[in-house]
Amino acid sequence: MESQIIEALTGIVGDKGILTGTDVTQRLEGWIGAPQCSAKAIVRPANTEELSAVMALCHHYDQRVTTHGGMTGLVGGAISSSEDIVVSLERMRTIVEVDAENRTLTAEAGVTLQAIQEAADSADLFYPVDLGARGSATIGGNISTNAGGNRVLRYGMTRESVLGLEAVLADGTVISSLSKVIKNNTGYDLRQLFIGSEGTLGIVTKAVLRLRAKPRGEATALVAVEDFNQLSKLLSLAESALSGSLSSFEVMWNDFYSLVTSFERHRAPLPSSSPFYVILETQGSSNESEQARLEALLGEALEQELISDAVLTQSVSEREKVWAIRDDVEALFSMVPIHGFDISLPIPAMQDYLEKLKHNLLKKWPDGRLVAFGHLGDGNLHVVIGQIPMEDKEALNEVVYRGLAQLGGSISAEHGIGLEKKAYLQHSRSEAELELMRILKQALDPKRLLNPGKIFD
Amino acid sequence: MESQIIEALTGIVGDKGILTGTDVTQRLEGWIGAPQCSAKAIVRPANTEELSAVMALCHHYDQRVTTHGGMTGLVGGAISSSEDIVVSLERMRTIVEVDAENRTLTAEAGVTLQAIQEAADSADLFYPVDLGARGSATIGGNISTNAGGNRVLRYGMTRESVLGLEAVLADGTVISSLSKVIKNNTGYDLRQLFIGSEGTLGIVTKAVLRLRAKPRGEATALVAVEDFNQLSKLLSLAESALSGSLSSFEVMWNDFYSLVTSFERHRAPLPSSSPFYVILETQGSSNESEQARLEALLGEALEQELISDAVLTQSVSEREKVWAIRDDVEALFSMVPIHGFDISLPIPAMQDYLEKLKHNLLKKWPDGRLVAFGHLGDGNLHVVIGQIPMEDKEALNEVVYRGLAQLGGSISAEHGIGLEKKAYLQHSRSEAELELMRILKQALDPKRLLNPGKIFD
């Protein structure tokens, strides 16, 4: 029967559209360093119609299907088994339209985030979602995982940038909701079923994205803060003073800042004696205007004693040096073996949570090290814990995720659940919520063929 | 059996929690002028637990339930029949918490929009959704209908302001997803099921709302535009030059502006000889800074010949006079009988659509009059058609909604579908989309007890 399915699939997508044998196993099932891909075949439809026929066929044969985007996810959401057919959207990478007047971009799911950013830029517009994997990550993957990134504070998650969506259901039905308008209250918002559901309810094939006006200038500052309570006051002041222009409010705890700036490649713009550091960035009318507004804000913050020190960058290279501190993931590898966590918490609960976490960590692993940084404005905390053996990962997960629920936190701010966080989902979601998720899954994919085993069982 | 249900319901909510007989019929089933309410009883639970028990009971007896919020909807979404039990959330009007540090507000569903705005304001914060019915409309109703309003361009619809939600399902199950964080990618986003689904999938009981920094100042201008194509160029320029501060971009077609300013209560700030007028509003750091930025923008727009004339308001009273033109619904009643439409369209399709609509209108009703205005930036067009007999409403609907789908438009930008637009839903949604909506309804409310007959059959 396996050869029968492969033959029928080949009939739909042609020889070019199907990979088997070593063409499958030479691919990885995730990010660099991941194990090799395992699947009956990788099917690469050329368009939505082909994918629809592929899915109808798989549905007929009760064939499980896992979808591949750019394979840059961090929670094992695209891992397949030898029983699966993998669908890759890699041949569907056409930017269908850039409508500059309506400020929308329509693209097939296999287009990379970077290609979308560039196409928007060419039309003198701006697609605001951005993340490190932009060159490989696809828009289909971004949508399926509701990707976040650095500008969520101002522009929202990917969910907020998707105006229209086309998806193929488990049985091959094509749901085309390619709306190009922001306001559209006509019955259930079907887009939401496919955004962030990690390919378990349907396969995203096309999207209409909302583009924004391109900022004409920016300004960046690094400030030191002496007390956690000042951080949210500073955030409020910045949002109010910079109004809609505040684009980043990145907090680095001292552990992080000290560690990173201890490397010679950085020259610390501020001494590493303060408990908190914040990168403030504003994007607005012009470099001059933003510089003036940020300078005024810093003056106000100093006067109100919300910050103890500040550097307002004066050039692109100074700005890049500040961001290089925040982005220096490499420095964290000095604490190997390291374990990264992407959680979110209401701001008032953050500091308490971190202190307790550190306490519990050191009690269990006296050599453990913890550094924290994050997009405070949207509650997202990145915690990297080092010097803990890889085999203790599960015990460590328990320590990190425990207690998050009762603080109103989430075990996954932006990375999703996939396989890796599945066992811990009940730390963030109640049994009633999980049951409703199962009802949705049952309604849309009763044979459980789509991305099997991901998010929940 | 009816008396049995009423008795059992009274056992749950107490005498104070139930209305029957003339206490039901003296209520209206909608906005002022609507017919009187019809129902077996109006049940007014005091809290979520009571509502859960009410729903479990109704589920047991296959009892249909229609939910009442502030009764300010415009599409008959809250109309009940004599076979229904009405659930009103009017006793659930507690603001549970204002968390100024985390900038969230948690409220029961029966709290009015205005009370939420005021509570945010008292904490020196800002809840951005605003609409005329703010004093009566409840947050539960706002959420169930995904209310829009005047600031969608900058802050999004109600959907974008809801961080967490609690709802009761048809069988009484309580789904509590009261997250207080912006980033939360932990499985399916269950909030979305209840936002904008008009009470057909569950009853919203509580919400966590995202608050924003309060703008410190604003500036408003009225400009004249000679060519439709200039409008979207002006919008792009405004978004780019004012960056994130642009809060309104309200377009009035000449028909609208001429009609309204012909009344003596207005003194037209600009002569009524231009085809388009736009109200530009920016909310930002201070009155002075916003005035300066808006003035610079107007200079740039004049230079680029995007606008032909402009008035920058210099005082609160001047600003109010400009807005009074846009908000003068009363003036439209000079065209009675009038019919209002709330549609959306991609910007490039708007003018063509309106010209064709006017042509078709006058062909059929030579005395018909059409005025248009709207939030151009989010594709929302309000069309008011006058001097058409009420009995021609259905034929008029066909003329207005026909052709919207192929232009990528929507028959309801912000008002929803309810009963009134149900017959026209297929103008905006494909059969596959409608079928998926039915699958969702079947999964969550298989007995079809919740807000029966609304949106689709």
PDB file of N, CA, C and O in Angstrom, chain B residues 60-85:
ATOM      1  N   HIS B  60     -29.686  20.488  29.540  1.00  0.00           N
ATOM      2  CA  HIS B  60     -30.437  19.280  29.912  1.00  0.00           C
ATOM      3  C   HIS B  60     -31.825  19.284  29.297  1.00  0.00           C
ATOM      4  O   HIS B  60     -32.310  18.260  28.813  1.00  0.00           O
ATOM      5  N   TYR B  61     -32.470  20.454  29.304  1.00  0.00           N
ATOM      6  CA  TYR B  61     -33.846  20.550  28.790  1.00  0.00           C
ATOM      7  C   TYR B  61     -33.906  20.947  27.312  1.00  0.00           C
ATOM      8  O   TYR B  61     -34.992  21.265  26.820  1.00  0.00           O
ATOM      9  N   ASP B  62     -32.779  20.958  26.613  1.00  0.00           N
ATOM     10  CA  ASP B  62     -32.747  21.436  25.218  1.00  0.00           C
ATOM     11  C   ASP B  62     -33.349  22.826  25.086  1.00  0.00           C
ATOM     12  O   ASP B  62     -34.059  23.132  24.121  1.00  0.00           O
ATOM     13  N   GLN B  63     -33.078  23.660  26.057  1.00  0.00           N
ATOM     14  CA  GLN B  63     -33.659  24.992  26.093  1.00  0.00           C
ATOM     15  C   GLN B  63     -32.769  25.994  25.363  1.00  0.00           C
ATOM     16  O   GLN B  63     -31.603  26.163  25.709  1.00  0.00           O
ATOM     17  N   ARG B  64     -33.320  26.690  24.359  1.00  0.00           N
ATOM     18  CA  ARG B  64     -32.572  27.706  23.608  1.00  0.00           C
ATOM     19  C   ARG B  64     -32.279  28.938  24.478  1.00  0.00           C
ATOM     20  O   ARG B  64     -33.113  29.328  25.293  1.00  0.00           O
ATOM     21  N   VAL B  65     -31.133  29.544  24.254  1.00  0.00           N
ATOM     22  CA  VAL B  65     -30.697  30.684  25.073  1.00  0.00           C
ATOM     23  C   VAL B  65     -30.165  31.808  24.182  1.00  0.00           C
ATOM     24  O   VAL B  65     -29.316  31.577  23.324  1.00  0.00           O
ATOM     25  N   THR B  66     -30.686  32.998  24.392  1.00  0.00           N
ATOM     26  CA  THR B  66     -30.160  34.183  23.705  1.00  0.00           C
ATOM     27  C   THR B  66     -29.564  35.112  24.762  1.00  0.00           C
ATOM     28  O   THR B  66     -30.132  35.268  25.839  1.00  0.00           O
ATOM     29  N   THR B  67     -28.406  35.694  24.463  1.00  0.00           N
ATOM     30  CA  THR B  67     -27.727  36.523  25.459  1.00  0.00           C
ATOM     31  C   THR B  67     -27.925  38.016  25.199  1.00  0.00           C
ATOM     32  O   THR B  67     -27.850  38.460  24.062  1.00  0.00           O
ATOM     33  N   HIS B  68     -28.183  38.756  26.253  1.00  0.00           N
ATOM     34  CA  HIS B  68     -28.292  40.203  26.172  1.00  0.00           C
ATOM     35  C   HIS B  68     -27.079  40.893  26.798  1.00  0.00           C
ATOM     36  O   HIS B  68     -26.695  40.571  27.918  1.00  0.00           O
ATOM     37  N   GLY B  69     -26.505  41.818  26.062  1.00  0.00           N
ATOM     38  CA  GLY B  69     -25.503  42.720  26.626  1.00  0.00           C
ATOM     39  C   GLY B  69     -26.178  44.076  26.798  1.00  0.00           C
ATOM     40  O   GLY B  69     -27.245  44.174  27.398  1.00  0.00           O
ATOM     41  N   GLY B  70     -25.604  45.123  26.205  1.00  0.00           N
ATOM     42  CA  GLY B  70     -26.171  46.461  26.343  1.00  0.00           C
ATOM     43  C   GLY B  70     -27.266  46.765  25.334  1.00  0.00           C
ATOM     44  O   GLY B  70     -27.834  47.848  25.334  1.00  0.00           O
ATOM     45  N   MET B  71     -27.551  45.819  24.441  1.00  0.00           N
ATOM     46  CA  MET B  71     -28.628  45.953  23.436  1.00  0.00           C
ATOM     47  C   MET B  71     -28.410  47.147  22.505  1.00  0.00           C
ATOM     48  O   MET B  71     -29.362  47.824  22.117  1.00  0.00           O
ATOM     49  N   THR B  72     -27.179  47.382  22.127  1.00  0.00           N
ATOM     50  CA  THR B  72     -26.891  48.485  21.211  1.00  0.00           C
ATOM     51  C   THR B  72     -26.439  47.985  19.845  1.00  0.00           C
ATOM     52  O   THR B  72     -26.014  48.773  19.008  1.00  0.00           O
ATOM     53  N   GLY B  73     -26.524  46.679  19.626  1.00  0.00           N
ATOM     54  CA  GLY B  73     -26.139  46.115  18.324  1.00  0.00           C
ATOM     55  C   GLY B  73     -27.053  46.612  17.224  1.00  0.00           C
ATOM     56  O   GLY B  73     -28.169  47.088  17.481  1.00  0.00           O
ATOM     57  N   LEU B  74     -26.578  46.510  15.991  1.00  0.00           N
ATOM     58  CA  LEU B  74     -27.323  47.086  14.872  1.00  0.00           C
ATOM     59  C   LEU B  74     -27.796  46.047  13.867  1.00  0.00           C
ATOM     60  O   LEU B  74     -28.291  46.387  12.799  1.00  0.00           O
ATOM     61  N   VAL B  75     -27.615  44.749  14.174  1.00  0.00           N
ATOM     62  CA  VAL B  75     -27.982  43.727  13.195  1.00  0.00           C
ATOM     63  C   VAL B  75     -28.930  42.670  13.770  1.00  0.00           C
ATOM     64  O   VAL B  75     -29.054  41.576  13.232  1.00  0.00           O
ATOM     65  N   GLY B  76     -29.591  43.005  14.868  1.00  0.00           N
ATOM     66  CA  GLY B  76     -30.564  42.063  15.440  1.00  0.00           C
ATOM     67  C   GLY B  76     -29.933  40.819  16.029  1.00  0.00           C
ATOM     68  O   GLY B  76     -30.564  39.764  16.082  1.00  0.00           O
ATOM     69  N   GLY B  77     -28.708  40.932  16.503  1.00  0.00           N
ATOM     70  CA  GLY B  77     -28.007  39.769  17.038  1.00  0.00           C
ATOM     71  C   GLY B  77     -28.517  39.304  18.393  1.00  0.00           C
ATOM     72  O   GLY B  77     -28.172  38.220  18.844  1.00  0.00           O
ATOM     73  N   ALA B  78     -29.353  40.112  19.050  1.00  0.00           N
ATOM     74  CA  ALA B  78     -29.830  39.748  20.388  1.00  0.00           C
ATOM     75  C   ALA B  78     -31.336  39.527  20.431  1.00  0.00           C
ATOM     76  O   ALA B  78     -31.930  39.469  21.494  1.00  0.00           O
ATOM     77  N   ILE B  79     -31.940  39.386  19.260  1.00  0.00           N
ATOM     78  CA  ILE B  79     -33.397  39.190  19.219  1.00  0.00           C
ATOM     79  C   ILE B  79     -33.734  37.762  19.648  1.00  0.00           C
ATOM     80  O   ILE B  79     -33.128  36.799  19.174  1.00  0.00           O
ATOM     81  N   SER B  80     -34.680  37.653  20.552  1.00  0.00           N
ATOM     82  CA  SER B  80     -35.088  36.336  21.053  1.00  0.00           C
ATOM     83  C   SER B  80     -36.525  36.048  20.624  1.00  0.00           C
ATOM     84  O   SER B  80     -37.236  36.933  20.153  1.00  0.00           O
ATOM     85  N   SER B  81     -36.937  34.800  20.808  1.00  0.00           N
ATOM     86  CA  SER B  81     -38.322  34.441  20.512  1.00  0.00           C
ATOM     87  C   SER B  81     -39.003  33.987  21.803  1.00  0.00           C
ATOM     88  O   SER B  81     -38.345  33.810  22.828  1.00  0.00           O
ATOM     89  N   SER B  82     -40.283  33.770  21.729  1.00  0.00           N
ATOM     90  CA  SER B  82     -41.019  33.360  22.930  1.00  0.00           C
ATOM     91  C   SER B  82     -40.600  31.969  23.396  1.00  0.00           C
ATOM     92  O   SER B  82     -40.937  31.550  24.501  1.00  0.00           O
ATOM     93  N   GLU B  83     -39.853  31.257  22.579  1.00  0.00           N
ATOM     94  CA  GLU B  83     -39.363  29.926  22.952  1.00  0.00           C
ATOM     95  C   GLU B  83     -38.024  29.993  23.710  1.00  0.00           C
ATOM     96  O   GLU B  83     -37.536  28.980  24.197  1.00  0.00           O
ATOM     97  N   ASP B  84     -37.432  31.198  23.745  1.00  0.00           N
ATOM     98  CA  ASP B  84     -36.076  31.334  24.301  1.00  0.00           C
ATOM     99  C   ASP B  84     -36.080  31.711  25.774  1.00  0.00           C
ATOM    100  O   ASP B  84     -37.009  32.343  26.268  1.00  0.00           O
ATOM    101  N   ILE B  85     -35.016  31.327  26.431  1.00  0.00           N
ATOM    102  CA  ILE B  85     -34.627  31.959  27.678  1.00  0.00           C
ATOM    103  C   ILE B  85     -33.600  33.031  27.296  1.00  0.00           C
ATOM    104  O   ILE B  85     -32.711  32.780  26.488  1.00  0.00           O
TER     105      ILE B  85
END
